[in-house]
mmCIF file with all atom_site columns, C-alpha atoms in Angstrom:
data_model
loop_
_atom_site.group_PDB
_atom_site.id
_atom_site.type_symbol
_atom_site.label_atom_id
_atom_site.label_alt_id
_atom_site.label_comp_id
_atom_site.label_asym_id
_atom_site.label_entity_id
_atom_site.label_seq_id
_atom_site.pdbx_PDB_ins_code
_atom_site.Cartn_x
_atom_site.Cartn_y
_atom_site.Cartn_z
_atom_site.occupancy
_atom_site.B_iso_or_equiv
_atom_site.pdbx_formal_charge
_atom_site.auth_seq_id
_atom_site.auth_comp_id
_atom_site.auth_asym_id
_atom_site.auth_atom_id
_atom_site.pdbx_PDB_model_num
ATOM 1   C CA . MET A 1 1   ? -1.626 1.712  14.613 1.00 0.00 ? 1   MET A CA 1
ATOM 2   C CA . ASN A 1 2   ? -3.862 -0.924 16.108 1.00 0.00 ? 2   ASN A CA 1
ATOM 3   C CA . LYS A 1 3   ? -5.709 -1.088 19.404 1.00 0.00 ? 3   LYS A CA 1
ATOM 4   C CA . LYS A 1 4   ? -2.711 -2.944 20.900 1.00 0.00 ? 4   LYS A CA 1
ATOM 5   C CA . ALA A 1 5   ? -0.615 0.168  20.595 1.00 0.00 ? 5   ALA A CA 1
ATOM 6   C CA . GLU A 1 6   ? -1.429 1.471  24.036 1.00 0.00 ? 6   GLU A CA 1
ATOM 7   C CA . VAL A 1 7   ? -1.130 -0.185 27.419 1.00 0.00 ? 7   VAL A CA 1
ATOM 8   C CA . ALA A 1 8   ? -2.735 0.825  30.689 1.00 0.00 ? 8   ALA A CA 1
ATOM 9   C CA . PHE A 1 9   ? -0.385 2.030  33.423 1.00 0.00 ? 9   PHE A CA 1
ATOM 10  C CA . ASN A 1 10  ? -2.310 2.544  36.671 1.00 0.00 ? 10  ASN A CA 1
ATOM 11  C CA . ASN A 1 11  ? -3.696 5.977  35.757 1.00 0.00 ? 11  ASN A CA 1
ATOM 12  C CA . ASN A 1 12  ? -0.243 7.209  34.932 1.00 0.00 ? 12  ASN A CA 1
ATOM 13  C CA . SER A 1 13  ? 0.353  9.438  32.010 1.00 0.00 ? 13  SER A CA 1
ATOM 14  C CA . SER A 1 14  ? 3.217  10.233 29.653 1.00 0.00 ? 14  SER A CA 1
ATOM 15  C CA . GLU A 1 15  ? 4.066  13.200 27.449 1.00 0.00 ? 15  GLU A CA 1
ATOM 16  C CA . LEU A 1 16  ? 5.732  13.887 24.142 1.00 0.00 ? 16  LEU A CA 1
ATOM 17  C CA . ILE A 1 17  ? 7.050  17.383 24.055 1.00 0.00 ? 17  ILE A CA 1
ATOM 18  C CA . ILE A 1 18  ? 8.508  19.099 20.971 1.00 0.00 ? 18  ILE A CA 1
ATOM 19  C CA . SER A 1 19  ? 10.058 22.341 21.999 1.00 0.00 ? 19  SER A CA 1
ATOM 20  C CA . ASP A 1 20  ? 10.999 25.472 20.069 1.00 0.00 ? 20  ASP A CA 1
ATOM 21  C CA . LEU A 1 21  ? 10.242 24.463 16.498 1.00 0.00 ? 21  LEU A CA 1
ATOM 22  C CA . ARG A 1 22  ? 11.231 27.633 14.677 1.00 0.00 ? 22  ARG A CA 1
ATOM 23  C CA . ILE A 1 23  ? 9.809  28.669 11.341 1.00 0.00 ? 23  ILE A CA 1
ATOM 24  C CA . TRP A 1 24  ? 9.207  31.874 9.376  1.00 0.00 ? 24  TRP A CA 1
ATOM 25  C CA . VAL A 1 25  ? 5.655  32.787 8.580  1.00 0.00 ? 25  VAL A CA 1
ATOM 26  C CA . TYR A 1 26  ? 3.427  35.686 7.561  1.00 0.00 ? 26  TYR A CA 1
ATOM 27  C CA . LEU A 1 27  ? 1.721  36.766 10.813 1.00 0.00 ? 27  LEU A CA 1
ATOM 28  C CA . GLY A 1 28  ? 0.298  40.109 11.790 1.00 0.00 ? 28  GLY A CA 1
ATOM 29  C CA . CYS A 1 29  ? -2.184 42.798 11.087 1.00 0.00 ? 29  CYS A CA 1
ATOM 30  C CA . SER A 1 30  ? 0.055  45.712 9.979  1.00 0.00 ? 30  SER A CA 1
ATOM 31  C CA . LEU A 1 31  ? 1.027  46.184 6.343  1.00 0.00 ? 31  LEU A CA 1
ATOM 32  C CA . GLU A 1 32  ? 4.699  45.578 7.140  1.00 0.00 ? 32  GLU A CA 1
ATOM 33  C CA . GLU A 1 33  ? 3.948  42.322 8.955  1.00 0.00 ? 33  GLU A CA 1
ATOM 34  C CA . LYS A 1 34  ? 1.772  41.137 6.042  1.00 0.00 ? 34  LYS A CA 1
ATOM 35  C CA . HIS A 1 35  ? 4.642  41.620 3.616  1.00 0.00 ? 35  HIS A CA 1
ATOM 36  C CA . HIS A 1 36  ? 7.545  40.137 5.527  1.00 0.00 ? 36  HIS A CA 1
ATOM 37  C CA . LYS A 1 37  ? 7.917  36.707 7.076  1.00 0.00 ? 37  LYS A CA 1
ATOM 38  C CA . GLN A 1 38  ? 8.870  36.640 10.773 1.00 0.00 ? 38  GLN A CA 1
ATOM 39  C CA . PRO A 1 39  ? 10.045 34.053 13.185 1.00 0.00 ? 39  PRO A CA 1
ATOM 40  C CA . ILE A 1 40  ? 7.755  32.087 15.407 1.00 0.00 ? 40  ILE A CA 1
ATOM 41  C CA . SER A 1 41  ? 8.447  29.300 17.850 1.00 0.00 ? 41  SER A CA 1
ATOM 42  C CA . ILE A 1 42  ? 6.089  26.410 18.254 1.00 0.00 ? 42  ILE A CA 1
ATOM 43  C CA . ASP A 1 43  ? 5.801  24.022 21.227 1.00 0.00 ? 43  ASP A CA 1
ATOM 44  C CA . ILE A 1 44  ? 3.869  20.892 20.870 1.00 0.00 ? 44  ILE A CA 1
ATOM 45  C CA . ASN A 1 45  ? 2.764  18.940 23.995 1.00 0.00 ? 45  ASN A CA 1
ATOM 46  C CA . LEU A 1 46  ? 0.924  15.534 23.672 1.00 0.00 ? 46  LEU A CA 1
ATOM 47  C CA . LEU A 1 47  ? -0.392 14.104 26.915 1.00 0.00 ? 47  LEU A CA 1
ATOM 48  C CA . PHE A 1 48  ? -1.061 10.363 26.799 1.00 0.00 ? 48  PHE A CA 1
ATOM 49  C CA . THR A 1 49  ? -3.432 9.011  29.442 1.00 0.00 ? 49  THR A CA 1
ATOM 50  C CA . THR A 1 50  ? -2.518 5.545  28.246 1.00 0.00 ? 50  THR A CA 1
ATOM 51  C CA . MET A 1 51  ? 1.215  4.679  27.817 1.00 0.00 ? 51  MET A CA 1
ATOM 52  C CA . PRO A 1 52  ? 2.344  4.115  24.202 1.00 0.00 ? 52  PRO A CA 1
ATOM 53  C CA . VAL A 1 53  ? 3.273  0.440  23.707 1.00 0.00 ? 53  VAL A CA 1
ATOM 54  C CA . ALA A 1 54  ? 6.620  1.612  22.286 1.00 0.00 ? 54  ALA A CA 1
ATOM 55  C CA . ILE A 1 55  ? 7.923  1.994  25.892 1.00 0.00 ? 55  ILE A CA 1
ATOM 56  C CA . ASN A 1 56  ? 8.035  -1.769 25.841 1.00 0.00 ? 56  ASN A CA 1
ATOM 57  C CA . THR A 1 57  ? 8.620  -2.607 22.162 1.00 0.00 ? 57  THR A CA 1
ATOM 58  C CA . ASP A 1 58  ? 11.258 0.022  21.163 1.00 0.00 ? 58  ASP A CA 1
ATOM 59  C CA . ASN A 1 59  ? 9.492  -0.011 17.748 1.00 0.00 ? 59  ASN A CA 1
ATOM 60  C CA . ILE A 1 60  ? 8.819  3.218  15.729 1.00 0.00 ? 60  ILE A CA 1
ATOM 61  C CA . ALA A 1 61  ? 5.615  1.725  14.400 1.00 0.00 ? 61  ALA A CA 1
ATOM 62  C CA . ASP A 1 62  ? 4.173  1.829  17.896 1.00 0.00 ? 62  ASP A CA 1
ATOM 63  C CA . VAL A 1 63  ? 4.503  5.636  18.371 1.00 0.00 ? 63  VAL A CA 1
ATOM 64  C CA . ILE A 1 64  ? 3.457  8.868  16.795 1.00 0.00 ? 64  ILE A CA 1
ATOM 65  C CA . CYS A 1 65  ? 6.417  9.991  14.763 1.00 0.00 ? 65  CYS A CA 1
ATOM 66  C CA . TYR A 1 66  ? 7.460  13.450 16.048 1.00 0.00 ? 66  TYR A CA 1
ATOM 67  C CA . ALA A 1 67  ? 9.157  14.246 12.724 1.00 0.00 ? 67  ALA A CA 1
ATOM 68  C CA . LYS A 1 68  ? 5.676  13.898 11.130 1.00 0.00 ? 68  LYS A CA 1
ATOM 69  C CA . LEU A 1 69  ? 4.117  16.167 13.758 1.00 0.00 ? 69  LEU A CA 1
ATOM 70  C CA . THR A 1 70  ? 6.735  18.864 13.090 1.00 0.00 ? 70  THR A CA 1
ATOM 71  C CA . LYS A 1 71  ? 6.042  18.646 9.382  1.00 0.00 ? 71  LYS A CA 1
ATOM 72  C CA . LEU A 1 72  ? 2.289  18.989 9.988  1.00 0.00 ? 72  LEU A CA 1
ATOM 73  C CA . ALA A 1 73  ? 2.821  22.054 12.152 1.00 0.00 ? 73  ALA A CA 1
ATOM 74  C CA . LYS A 1 74  ? 5.105  23.632 9.573  1.00 0.00 ? 74  LYS A CA 1
ATOM 75  C CA . LEU A 1 75  ? 2.661  22.975 6.723  1.00 0.00 ? 75  LEU A CA 1
ATOM 76  C CA . ALA A 1 76  ? -0.261 24.450 8.751  1.00 0.00 ? 76  ALA A CA 1
ATOM 77  C CA . ALA A 1 77  ? 1.724  27.537 9.639  1.00 0.00 ? 77  ALA A CA 1
ATOM 78  C CA . GLU A 1 78  ? 3.050  28.152 6.100  1.00 0.00 ? 78  GLU A CA 1
ATOM 79  C CA . GLN A 1 79  ? -0.137 27.368 4.135  1.00 0.00 ? 79  GLN A CA 1
ATOM 80  C CA . LYS A 1 80  ? -1.447 30.962 4.274  1.00 0.00 ? 80  LYS A CA 1
ATOM 81  C CA . LYS A 1 81  ? -0.911 34.486 5.735  1.00 0.00 ? 81  LYS A CA 1
ATOM 82  C CA . TYR A 1 82  ? -2.293 34.854 9.201  1.00 0.00 ? 82  TYR A CA 1
ATOM 83  C CA . ASN A 1 83  ? -3.546 37.985 10.993 1.00 0.00 ? 83  ASN A CA 1
ATOM 84  C CA . LEU A 1 84  ? -3.669 36.470 14.521 1.00 0.00 ? 84  LEU A CA 1
ATOM 85  C CA . ILE A 1 85  ? -1.531 34.194 16.568 1.00 0.00 ? 85  ILE A CA 1
ATOM 86  C CA . GLU A 1 86  ? -4.684 32.575 17.952 1.00 0.00 ? 86  GLU A CA 1
ATOM 87  C CA . HIS A 1 87  ? -5.962 31.482 14.602 1.00 0.00 ? 87  HIS A CA 1
ATOM 88  C CA . LEU A 1 88  ? -2.451 30.197 13.698 1.00 0.00 ? 88  LEU A CA 1
ATOM 89  C CA . ALA A 1 89  ? -2.296 28.126 16.870 1.00 0.00 ? 89  ALA A CA 1
ATOM 90  C CA . ALA A 1 90  ? -5.850 26.680 16.296 1.00 0.00 ? 90  ALA A CA 1
ATOM 91  C CA . ASN A 1 91  ? -4.954 25.611 12.726 1.00 0.00 ? 91  ASN A CA 1
ATOM 92  C CA . ILE A 1 92  ? -1.696 23.898 13.888 1.00 0.00 ? 92  ILE A CA 1
ATOM 93  C CA . HIS A 1 93  ? -3.679 22.162 16.617 1.00 0.00 ? 93  HIS A CA 1
ATOM 94  C CA . LYS A 1 94  ? -6.309 20.995 14.135 1.00 0.00 ? 94  LYS A CA 1
ATOM 95  C CA . ALA A 1 95  ? -3.700 19.508 11.818 1.00 0.00 ? 95  ALA A CA 1
ATOM 96  C CA . ILE A 1 96  ? -1.878 17.571 14.574 1.00 0.00 ? 96  ILE A CA 1
ATOM 97  C CA . ILE A 1 97  ? -4.927 16.351 16.508 1.00 0.00 ? 97  ILE A CA 1
ATOM 98  C CA . THR A 1 98  ? -6.317 14.936 13.282 1.00 0.00 ? 98  THR A CA 1
ATOM 99  C CA . GLU A 1 99  ? -3.130 12.913 12.821 1.00 0.00 ? 99  GLU A CA 1
ATOM 100 C CA . VAL A 1 100 ? -3.085 11.826 16.533 1.00 0.00 ? 100 VAL A CA 1
ATOM 101 C CA . LEU A 1 101 ? -6.707 10.558 16.411 1.00 0.00 ? 101 LEU A CA 1
ATOM 102 C CA . GLN A 1 102 ? -6.196 8.758  13.098 1.00 0.00 ? 102 GLN A CA 1
ATOM 103 C CA . ALA A 1 103 ? -3.231 7.027  14.626 1.00 0.00 ? 103 ALA A CA 1
ATOM 104 C CA . GLY A 1 104 ? -5.564 5.575  17.290 1.00 0.00 ? 104 GLY A CA 1
ATOM 105 C CA . TYR A 1 105 ? -4.676 7.683  20.268 1.00 0.00 ? 105 TYR A CA 1
ATOM 106 C CA . LYS A 1 106 ? -8.179 8.546  21.411 1.00 0.00 ? 106 LYS A CA 1
ATOM 107 C CA . ASP A 1 107 ? -7.278 9.505  24.979 1.00 0.00 ? 107 ASP A CA 1
ATOM 108 C CA . THR A 1 108 ? -4.656 12.036 24.085 1.00 0.00 ? 108 THR A CA 1
ATOM 109 C CA . SER A 1 109 ? -4.743 15.779 24.766 1.00 0.00 ? 109 SER A CA 1
ATOM 110 C CA . LEU A 1 110 ? -2.783 18.295 22.747 1.00 0.00 ? 110 LEU A CA 1
ATOM 111 C CA . LYS A 1 111 ? -1.482 21.687 23.753 1.00 0.00 ? 111 LYS A CA 1
ATOM 112 C CA . ILE A 1 112 ? 0.043  24.008 21.137 1.00 0.00 ? 112 ILE A CA 1
ATOM 113 C CA . LYS A 1 113 ? 2.017  27.096 22.122 1.00 0.00 ? 113 LYS A CA 1
ATOM 114 C CA . VAL A 1 114 ? 2.909  29.579 19.382 1.00 0.00 ? 114 VAL A CA 1
ATOM 115 C CA . THR A 1 115 ? 5.250  32.424 20.236 1.00 0.00 ? 115 THR A CA 1
ATOM 116 C CA . LYS A 1 116 ? 5.646  35.456 17.897 1.00 0.00 ? 116 LYS A CA 1
ATOM 117 C CA . MET A 1 117 ? 9.331  36.082 18.663 1.00 0.00 ? 117 MET A CA 1
ATOM 118 C CA . LYS A 1 118 ? 9.631  39.626 17.462 1.00 0.00 ? 118 LYS A CA 1
ATOM 119 C CA . PRO A 1 119 ? 6.300  41.432 17.834 1.00 0.00 ? 119 PRO A CA 1
ATOM 120 C CA . PRO A 1 120 ? 6.436  45.055 16.826 1.00 0.00 ? 120 PRO A CA 1
ATOM 121 C CA . ILE A 1 121 ? 5.905  46.309 20.363 1.00 0.00 ? 121 ILE A CA 1
ATOM 122 C CA . ASP A 1 122 ? 8.454  48.522 22.133 1.00 0.00 ? 122 ASP A CA 1
ATOM 123 C CA . GLY A 1 123 ? 9.889  46.778 25.238 1.00 0.00 ? 123 GLY A CA 1
ATOM 124 C CA . VAL A 1 124 ? 8.653  43.305 24.472 1.00 0.00 ? 124 VAL A CA 1
ATOM 125 C CA . HIS A 1 125 ? 11.880 41.177 24.250 1.00 0.00 ? 125 HIS A CA 1
ATOM 126 C CA . GLY A 1 126 ? 10.640 37.692 25.039 1.00 0.00 ? 126 GLY A CA 1
ATOM 127 C CA . GLY A 1 127 ? 7.953  37.482 22.390 1.00 0.00 ? 127 GLY A CA 1
ATOM 128 C CA . VAL A 1 128 ? 4.119  37.135 22.660 1.00 0.00 ? 128 VAL A CA 1
ATOM 129 C CA . SER A 1 129 ? 2.696  33.627 23.053 1.00 0.00 ? 129 SER A CA 1
ATOM 130 C CA . PHE A 1 130 ? -0.720 32.029 22.728 1.00 0.00 ? 130 PHE A CA 1
ATOM 131 C CA . ILE A 1 131 ? -1.498 28.609 24.104 1.00 0.00 ? 131 ILE A CA 1
ATOM 132 C CA . TYR A 1 132 ? -4.331 26.523 22.519 1.00 0.00 ? 132 TYR A CA 1
ATOM 133 C CA . ASN A 1 133 ? -5.190 23.677 24.764 1.00 0.00 ? 133 ASN A CA 1
ATOM 134 C CA . VAL A 1 134 ? -8.408 21.790 23.790 1.00 0.00 ? 134 VAL A CA 1
#
């Protein structure tokens, strides 16, 4: 993407939100968790302080492909076994922000939310989440 890929919009912003990407990973500290994959949900939120040019061009070359972002998140999550949800979220963030910056979106912030959907804790039915927002 070139420098023309963003247009100023009077201090407005826009967001790309990918919600509830579900994958199975090794995540946890107990022996049982270390030996069995479990479901997690990932939310990816990109905040653009400069509007992507694609709002005017309708051209895929002028945006960050969200299919690629989901693939990067999945690769980061599946590349190894994780003890902690915090470390997993940070690795997903690192993989995606690297792609975003290489695509030329310098004024973009990224928030990653990882939810461990079935933590081994009695009474927790909605999962446990960690949000990494740098």
